[in-house]
Amino acid sequence: RGSIMYFNMVDMTNVANPITGQLSGWMYNCSLLQFQEQFDISIWNSEKAQPTSKRVDKIVHFLTYKVYRYMNRGLFERDKMMFKLVVTMKIMVTGNQLTGGDVSMFLKAGSALDVKVERQNPFQRWMDVKVWLNLLQLSRHAAGVDQMLFFREIIDFIQRNEQSWRNWFDEEAPEAAPVPDYEERLEMERTLGPFLRLALVRCMREDRTGVACGQFIERFLDSRFTAPVTDAITDIFDESSPRKPVLYLLSAGSDPTLSIDELAKKAKKFPTDKVSMGEGQEKVAREKNNNAFLTGGWVILQNSHLGIGYMCELEDVLLKTPEIHEDFRLWITCEITPRFPIGLL
């Protein structure tokens, strides 16, 4: 499980903004050391139990949720569901509950089929070409380790029971409605059932895939993974240290400065030293940090994507400065940039 969680953390660096194509994943870079910290916390803080197998289960469940929360707070909203879904599917593939082919079918559906070669869509009045090709692919897919052709007869079923299928297709929330002709079998399939339901919704009602993914994750992992969560700044502060700065990724309209200042007042570190990075500000930032190293003050470097040169220098300074006051904290705000030094991330 540790391996699955760590490599999922690393894989998030490949993420791009689906609209602009911007490689936002660079800002998700993390090290093995960061993961090991979460691993150690999971061993110390998870519930103690006997026998050993039960204790291992407790650690596994604690670690999975701990790493999810650790990553979740640093991801843009659009990427959070993807991370949870990839984790869930990787766990299932590793546990021989799903195959790589199942995941591929979920991602691609009927996009590789040629409408000119395939049989004609008999449901053109209410089903578009894309959904028809998805259904054809779903009907041919051998699911799970046992290679079960679960939906082999789906097109025949729709022809025989078209009104019921059209009603399901038109449902506001089809992922929560009984599936015509298949509901009982889906319920009986304890392992594959939730995934097969998800695949059907993805193929026929792509607009509801996000909600269906949430249901699938909750069914397989836990309701905690789909419940709304917010990470208090106090919790983030508790995990920081004089040599471990806190990095905020900026999106339109967001500015964490007020929250940091509120926390600084409670910690008696107000006013904080703020430097808005840009041309000529590297010298100012250097002075503020050097002073705060001695006094234990807090420094906020704003818009650090405009001062990448100093960010590269800062990585070395934090590691090599022999003595830094234990109360010193560095807060960095930054927009996405592939030039941000990986060591600080």
Tab-separated table of C-alpha atoms in Angstrom:
chain	number	residue	atom	x	y	z
A	1	ARG	CA	0.000	0.000	0.000
A	2	GLY	CA	2.873	2.339	0.755
A	3	SER	CA	4.211	1.789	-2.749
A	4	ILE	CA	0.800	2.524	-4.317
A	5	MET	CA	0.362	5.732	-2.334
A	6	TYR	CA	3.887	7.015	-2.986
A	7	PHE	CA	3.837	6.406	-6.740
A	8	ASN	CA	0.388	7.988	-7.004
A	9	MET	CA	1.833	11.080	-5.317
A	10	VAL	CA	4.663	11.092	-7.874
A	11	ASP	CA	2.327	10.461	-10.841
A	12	MET	CA	0.409	13.671	-10.083
A	13	THR	CA	3.361	15.597	-11.543
A	14	ASN	CA	2.101	14.545	-15.008
A	15	VAL	CA	-1.169	16.464	-14.587
A	16	ALA	CA	-2.032	19.275	-17.006
A	17	ASN	CA	-4.835	21.828	-17.019
A	18	PRO	CA	-7.464	20.222	-19.316
A	19	ILE	CA	-8.459	23.604	-20.795
A	20	THR	CA	-5.179	25.522	-21.186
A	21	GLY	CA	-2.804	22.546	-21.386
A	22	GLN	CA	-0.607	24.186	-18.729
A	23	LEU	CA	1.521	21.605	-16.886
A	24	SER	CA	0.255	22.333	-13.376
A	25	GLY	CA	1.642	19.002	-12.154
A	26	TRP	CA	5.159	20.418	-11.673
A	27	MET	CA	3.922	22.161	-8.517
A	28	TYR	CA	2.783	18.769	-7.149
A	29	ASN	CA	6.353	17.442	-6.969
A	30	CYS	CA	7.130	15.707	-3.686
A	31	SER	CA	10.002	13.662	-2.333
A	32	LEU	CA	10.340	10.200	-0.860
A	33	LEU	CA	11.245	11.901	2.433
A	34	GLN	CA	7.861	13.664	2.498
A	35	PHE	CA	6.118	10.344	2.009
A	36	GLN	CA	8.253	8.653	4.668
A	37	GLU	CA	7.147	11.278	7.189
A	38	GLN	CA	3.512	10.365	6.498
A	39	PHE	CA	4.413	6.675	6.699
A	40	ASP	CA	6.069	7.110	10.104
A	41	ILE	CA	3.129	9.156	11.419
A	42	SER	CA	0.806	6.334	10.320
A	43	ILE	CA	2.793	3.744	12.256
A	44	TRP	CA	2.930	5.865	15.431
A	45	ASN	CA	-0.631	7.183	15.410
A	46	SER	CA	-2.682	4.286	14.031
A	47	GLU	CA	-4.668	2.154	16.439
A	48	LYS	CA	-2.696	-0.596	18.185
A	49	ALA	CA	-4.152	-4.077	17.751
A	50	GLN	CA	-3.446	-7.801	18.007
A	51	PRO	CA	-2.771	-10.074	16.153
A	52	THR	CA	-0.135	-8.617	13.809
A	53	SER	CA	-2.336	-8.975	10.706
A	54	LYS	CA	-4.992	-6.759	12.309
A	55	ARG	CA	-2.334	-4.206	13.302
A	56	VAL	CA	-1.089	-4.106	9.699
A	57	ASP	CA	-4.656	-3.502	8.485
A	58	LYS	CA	-4.982	-0.563	10.889
A	59	ILE	CA	-1.711	0.948	9.613
A	60	VAL	CA	-2.747	0.435	5.960
A	61	HIS	CA	-6.101	2.192	6.459
A	62	PHE	CA	-4.537	5.025	8.460
A	63	LEU	CA	-1.762	5.516	5.884
A	64	THR	CA	-4.181	5.573	2.940
A	65	TYR	CA	-6.282	8.319	4.520
A	66	LYS	CA	-3.267	10.231	5.850
A	67	VAL	CA	-1.573	10.418	2.437
A	68	TYR	CA	-4.897	11.327	0.799
A	69	ARG	CA	-5.334	14.285	3.178
A	70	TYR	CA	-1.704	15.330	2.787
A	71	MET	CA	-1.993	15.419	-1.014
A	72	ASN	CA	-5.562	16.719	-1.125
A	73	ARG	CA	-4.729	20.018	0.539
A	74	GLY	CA	-2.049	20.804	-2.067
A	75	LEU	CA	-4.103	19.955	-5.169
A	76	PHE	CA	-6.219	22.298	-7.252
A	77	GLU	CA	-9.921	21.516	-6.895
A	78	ARG	CA	-10.145	20.061	-10.423
A	79	ASP	CA	-7.456	17.437	-9.644
A	80	LYS	CA	-8.722	16.138	-6.286
A	81	MET	CA	-11.233	13.599	-7.601
A	82	MET	CA	-8.690	12.277	-10.092
A	83	PHE	CA	-6.162	11.567	-7.346
A	84	LYS	CA	-8.724	9.653	-5.254
A	85	LEU	CA	-9.967	7.702	-8.262
A	86	VAL	CA	-6.460	6.702	-9.362
A	87	VAL	CA	-5.639	5.577	-5.803
A	88	THR	CA	-8.829	3.476	-5.650
A	89	MET	CA	-8.264	1.822	-9.026
A	90	LYS	CA	-4.569	1.142	-8.344
A	91	ILE	CA	-5.477	-0.561	-5.057
A	92	MET	CA	-8.054	-2.706	-6.869
A	93	VAL	CA	-5.665	-3.616	-9.697
A	94	THR	CA	-2.927	-4.542	-7.201
A	95	GLY	CA	-5.457	-6.644	-5.259
A	96	ASN	CA	-6.499	-8.495	-8.459
A	97	GLN	CA	-10.002	-7.049	-8.267
A	98	LEU	CA	-9.627	-5.058	-11.500
A	99	THR	CA	-7.336	-5.355	-14.515
A	100	GLY	CA	-5.444	-2.715	-16.460
A	101	GLY	CA	-7.904	-3.409	-19.287
A	102	ASP	CA	-10.829	-2.412	-17.042
A	103	VAL	CA	-9.189	0.913	-16.242
A	104	SER	CA	-8.392	1.475	-19.923
A	105	MET	CA	-11.995	0.770	-20.909
A	106	PHE	CA	-13.249	3.226	-18.273
A	107	LEU	CA	-10.921	5.944	-19.579
A	108	LYS	CA	-11.378	5.417	-23.327
A	109	ALA	CA	-14.796	3.755	-23.665
A	110	GLY	CA	-15.698	3.654	-27.391
A	111	SER	CA	-13.404	6.445	-28.567
A	112	ALA	CA	-11.277	4.019	-30.623
A	113	LEU	CA	-14.232	2.624	-32.588
A	114	ASP	CA	-15.047	3.855	-36.103
A	115	VAL	CA	-18.717	4.695	-36.598
A	116	LYS	CA	-18.449	3.877	-40.333
A	117	VAL	CA	-17.409	0.297	-39.612
A	118	GLU	CA	-19.766	-0.462	-36.709
A	119	ARG	CA	-23.421	-1.446	-36.941
A	120	GLN	CA	-25.933	1.400	-37.167
A	121	ASN	CA	-27.338	2.976	-34.028
A	122	PRO	CA	-30.976	1.813	-33.650
A	123	PHE	CA	-31.672	4.340	-30.853
A	124	GLN	CA	-30.919	7.547	-32.768
A	125	ARG	CA	-34.047	9.282	-31.441
A	126	TRP	CA	-32.560	9.550	-27.941
A	127	MET	CA	-28.956	8.291	-28.047
A	128	ASP	CA	-26.125	10.090	-29.846
A	129	VAL	CA	-23.283	8.407	-31.768
A	130	LYS	CA	-20.735	8.786	-28.965
A	131	VAL	CA	-22.934	6.966	-26.442
A	132	TRP	CA	-23.717	4.249	-29.017
A	133	LEU	CA	-20.007	3.558	-29.636
A	134	ASN	CA	-19.406	3.537	-25.868
A	135	LEU	CA	-22.142	0.936	-25.478
A	136	LEU	CA	-20.674	-1.247	-28.227
A	137	GLN	CA	-17.285	-1.205	-26.488
A	138	LEU	CA	-18.882	-1.911	-23.099
A	139	SER	CA	-20.775	-4.905	-24.523
A	140	ARG	CA	-17.477	-6.393	-25.780
A	141	HIS	CA	-15.436	-5.727	-22.667
A	142	ALA	CA	-14.285	-8.725	-20.608
A	143	ALA	CA	-14.293	-7.377	-17.058
A	144	GLY	CA	-12.181	-8.366	-14.079
A	145	VAL	CA	-9.622	-11.100	-13.595
A	146	ASP	CA	-12.251	-13.677	-14.627
A	147	GLN	CA	-12.786	-11.826	-17.952
A	148	MET	CA	-16.561	-11.762	-17.511
A	149	LEU	CA	-18.607	-10.389	-20.438
A	150	PHE	CA	-21.052	-8.778	-18.007
A	151	PHE	CA	-22.718	-6.381	-20.460
A	152	ARG	CA	-22.619	-8.698	-23.499
A	153	GLU	CA	-26.416	-8.546	-23.969
A	154	ILE	CA	-26.938	-4.886	-23.094
A	155	ILE	CA	-27.916	-3.818	-26.622
A	156	ASP	CA	-30.471	-6.645	-26.874
A	157	PHE	CA	-31.841	-5.677	-23.465
A	158	ILE	CA	-32.222	-2.039	-24.519
A	159	GLN	CA	-34.055	-3.091	-27.707
A	160	ARG	CA	-36.462	-5.302	-25.718
A	161	ASN	CA	-36.966	-2.816	-22.894
A	162	GLU	CA	-36.301	0.493	-24.600
A	163	GLN	CA	-38.693	2.662	-22.574
A	164	SER	CA	-37.201	1.585	-19.233
A	165	TRP	CA	-33.661	2.246	-20.488
A	166	ARG	CA	-34.670	5.618	-21.902
A	167	ASN	CA	-36.238	6.538	-18.549
A	168	TRP	CA	-32.994	5.538	-16.780
A	169	PHE	CA	-30.967	7.485	-19.343
A	170	ASP	CA	-33.123	10.593	-18.704
A	171	GLU	CA	-32.838	10.341	-14.917
A	172	GLU	CA	-31.407	13.375	-13.169
A	173	ALA	CA	-29.153	11.055	-11.132
A	174	PRO	CA	-28.868	7.742	-13.046
A	175	GLU	CA	-25.943	6.635	-10.847
A	176	ALA	CA	-28.407	6.373	-7.924
A	177	ALA	CA	-31.270	4.796	-9.893
A	178	PRO	CA	-31.787	1.033	-10.424
A	179	VAL	CA	-30.317	-0.142	-13.747
A	180	PRO	CA	-32.922	-1.885	-15.946
A	181	ASP	CA	-32.283	-5.638	-16.462
A	182	TYR	CA	-29.012	-5.493	-14.494
A	183	GLU	CA	-29.751	-4.126	-11.012
A	184	GLU	CA	-29.991	-7.489	-9.251
A	185	ARG	CA	-26.800	-8.812	-10.865
A	186	LEU	CA	-24.919	-5.601	-10.066
A	187	GLU	CA	-25.928	-5.913	-6.410
A	188	MET	CA	-24.810	-9.565	-6.333
A	189	GLU	CA	-21.390	-8.723	-7.790
A	190	ARG	CA	-19.762	-7.649	-4.523
A	191	THR	CA	-16.319	-6.908	-5.979
A	192	LEU	CA	-16.921	-5.771	-9.550
A	193	GLY	CA	-20.481	-4.444	-9.151
A	194	PRO	CA	-19.599	-0.854	-8.110
A	195	PHE	CA	-17.026	-0.558	-10.911
A	196	LEU	CA	-19.427	-1.965	-13.542
A	197	ARG	CA	-22.095	0.538	-12.451
A	198	LEU	CA	-19.522	3.333	-12.723
A	199	ALA	CA	-18.471	2.146	-16.201
A	200	LEU	CA	-22.100	2.082	-17.381
A	201	VAL	CA	-22.732	5.634	-16.134
A	202	ARG	CA	-19.487	6.807	-17.751
A	203	CYS	CA	-20.473	5.231	-21.088
A	204	MET	CA	-24.080	6.425	-21.210
A	205	ARG	CA	-24.176	9.577	-19.063
A	206	GLU	CA	-20.682	11.036	-19.113
A	207	ASP	CA	-21.947	14.230	-17.440
A	208	ARG	CA	-22.601	12.224	-14.233
A	209	THR	CA	-19.220	10.483	-14.139
A	210	GLY	CA	-17.804	12.752	-11.419
A	211	VAL	CA	-20.676	12.003	-9.041
A	212	ALA	CA	-20.533	8.285	-9.882
A	213	CYS	CA	-16.774	8.292	-9.160
A	214	GLY	CA	-17.498	9.709	-5.709
A	215	GLN	CA	-19.978	6.884	-5.032
A	216	PHE	CA	-17.493	4.287	-6.271
A	217	ILE	CA	-14.674	5.637	-4.068
A	218	GLU	CA	-16.964	5.791	-1.025
A	219	ARG	CA	-18.123	2.217	-1.581
A	220	PHE	CA	-14.596	0.826	-1.967
A	221	LEU	CA	-12.566	2.948	0.450
A	222	ASP	CA	-14.580	4.924	2.971
A	223	SER	CA	-17.045	7.810	3.256
A	224	ARG	CA	-14.188	9.922	4.712
A	225	PHE	CA	-12.597	10.059	1.254
A	226	THR	CA	-15.617	11.801	-0.275
A	227	ALA	CA	-16.702	13.954	2.678
A	228	PRO	CA	-15.940	17.693	2.311
A	229	VAL	CA	-12.662	18.508	4.087
A	230	THR	CA	-10.835	21.721	4.862
A	231	ASP	CA	-7.339	21.894	6.278
A	232	ALA	CA	-7.062	24.512	9.008
A	233	ILE	CA	-4.018	26.756	8.806
A	234	THR	CA	-3.176	25.703	12.367
A	235	ASP	CA	-2.775	22.077	11.211
A	236	ILE	CA	-0.519	23.164	8.357
A	237	PHE	CA	1.527	25.305	10.751
A	238	ASP	CA	1.955	22.321	13.100
A	239	GLU	CA	3.630	20.367	10.290
A	240	SER	CA	5.964	23.193	9.298
A	241	SER	CA	9.411	23.863	10.784
A	242	PRO	CA	12.099	26.582	10.537
A	243	ARG	CA	13.643	24.775	7.552
A	244	LYS	CA	10.350	23.587	6.057
A	245	PRO	CA	8.419	26.524	4.516
A	246	VAL	CA	4.715	26.468	3.662
A	247	LEU	CA	3.933	26.967	-0.047
A	248	TYR	CA	0.536	28.242	-1.176
A	249	LEU	CA	-0.429	27.758	-4.829
A	250	LEU	CA	-2.316	30.805	-6.049
A	251	SER	CA	-5.395	30.699	-8.237
A	252	ALA	CA	-7.568	33.604	-9.385
A	253	GLY	CA	-8.859	35.622	-6.448
A	254	SER	CA	-7.033	33.670	-3.740
A	255	ASP	CA	-4.727	35.271	-1.193
A	256	PRO	CA	-3.789	33.492	2.041
A	257	THR	CA	-2.027	36.535	3.569
A	258	LEU	CA	-4.973	37.455	5.805
A	259	SER	CA	-5.179	33.912	7.234
A	260	ILE	CA	-1.431	33.868	7.918
A	261	ASP	CA	-1.633	37.241	9.668
A	262	GLU	CA	-4.537	36.020	11.834
A	263	LEU	CA	-2.477	33.014	12.894
A	264	ALA	CA	0.551	35.272	13.488
A	265	LYS	CA	-1.503	37.379	15.915
A	266	LYS	CA	-2.424	34.291	17.925
A	267	ALA	CA	1.210	33.117	17.903
A	268	LYS	CA	2.404	36.646	18.854
A	269	LYS	CA	4.388	36.898	15.605
A	270	PHE	CA	2.457	39.859	14.179
A	271	PRO	CA	3.299	41.928	12.210
A	272	THR	CA	4.790	39.538	9.676
A	273	ASP	CA	7.473	40.691	7.237
A	274	LYS	CA	5.982	40.736	3.739
A	275	VAL	CA	7.901	40.979	0.481
A	276	SER	CA	6.087	41.120	-2.864
A	277	MET	CA	8.588	39.480	-5.188
A	278	GLY	CA	9.539	41.112	-8.458
A	279	GLU	CA	12.370	43.078	-9.966
A	280	GLY	CA	14.799	44.310	-7.312
A	281	GLN	CA	13.018	42.596	-4.415
A	282	GLU	CA	15.453	39.692	-3.988
A	283	LYS	CA	17.775	41.858	-1.856
A	284	VAL	CA	14.872	42.906	0.378
A	285	ALA	CA	13.724	39.291	0.773
A	286	ARG	CA	17.270	38.192	1.615
A	287	GLU	CA	17.545	40.825	4.362
A	288	LYS	CA	14.127	40.034	5.850
A	289	ASN	CA	14.913	36.311	5.976
A	290	ASN	CA	18.402	36.790	7.444
A	291	ASN	CA	16.959	38.989	10.209
A	292	ALA	CA	14.108	36.572	10.917
A	293	PHE	CA	16.590	33.657	11.120
A	294	LEU	CA	17.964	35.397	14.233
A	295	THR	CA	14.799	36.869	15.758
A	296	GLY	CA	12.380	34.001	15.039
A	297	GLY	CA	10.048	36.204	13.012
A	298	TRP	CA	7.685	35.160	10.233
A	299	VAL	CA	8.300	36.121	6.592
A	300	ILE	CA	5.756	36.010	3.748
A	301	LEU	CA	7.198	36.005	0.216
A	302	GLN	CA	4.304	36.895	-2.091
A	303	ASN	CA	4.095	36.126	-5.827
A	304	SER	CA	7.329	34.128	-5.699
A	305	HIS	CA	6.951	33.079	-9.361
A	306	LEU	CA	8.297	36.589	-10.065
A	307	GLY	CA	11.461	35.881	-8.061
A	308	ILE	CA	12.572	32.433	-9.176
A	309	GLY	CA	16.263	33.346	-8.906
A	310	TYR	CA	15.913	33.929	-5.173
A	311	MET	CA	13.771	30.787	-4.773
A	312	CYS	CA	16.667	28.709	-6.158
A	313	GLU	CA	19.050	30.427	-3.724
A	314	LEU	CA	16.621	29.983	-0.814
A	315	GLU	CA	16.679	26.197	-1.107
A	316	ASP	CA	20.411	26.179	-0.266
A	317	VAL	CA	20.094	28.883	2.404
A	318	LEU	CA	17.472	26.938	4.388
A	319	LEU	CA	19.559	23.761	4.276
A	320	LYS	CA	22.992	25.242	4.926
A	321	THR	CA	22.426	28.094	7.396
A	322	PRO	CA	23.956	26.611	10.584
A	323	GLU	CA	21.533	28.170	13.080
A	324	ILE	CA	17.939	29.264	12.486
A	325	HIS	CA	15.694	30.380	15.366
A	326	GLU	CA	13.166	27.633	16.156
A	327	ASP	CA	10.228	30.087	15.876
A	328	PHE	CA	11.173	31.248	12.356
A	329	ARG	CA	8.569	30.421	9.689
A	330	LEU	CA	8.599	31.103	5.977
A	331	TRP	CA	5.368	31.359	3.989
A	332	ILE	CA	5.548	31.422	0.179
A	333	THR	CA	2.758	32.218	-2.295
A	334	CYS	CA	3.283	31.315	-5.940
A	335	GLU	CA	1.478	30.764	-9.224
A	336	ILE	CA	2.159	27.666	-11.329
A	337	THR	CA	5.595	27.750	-12.940
A	338	PRO	CA	7.773	24.868	-14.165
A	339	ARG	CA	10.819	26.930	-13.131
A	340	PHE	CA	10.090	26.641	-9.399
A	341	PRO	CA	12.977	24.731	-7.724
A	342	ILE	CA	12.051	21.129	-7.034
A	343	GLY	CA	13.882	21.069	-3.691
A	344	LEU	CA	11.565	23.705	-2.202
A	345	LEU	CA	8.515	21.794	-3.456
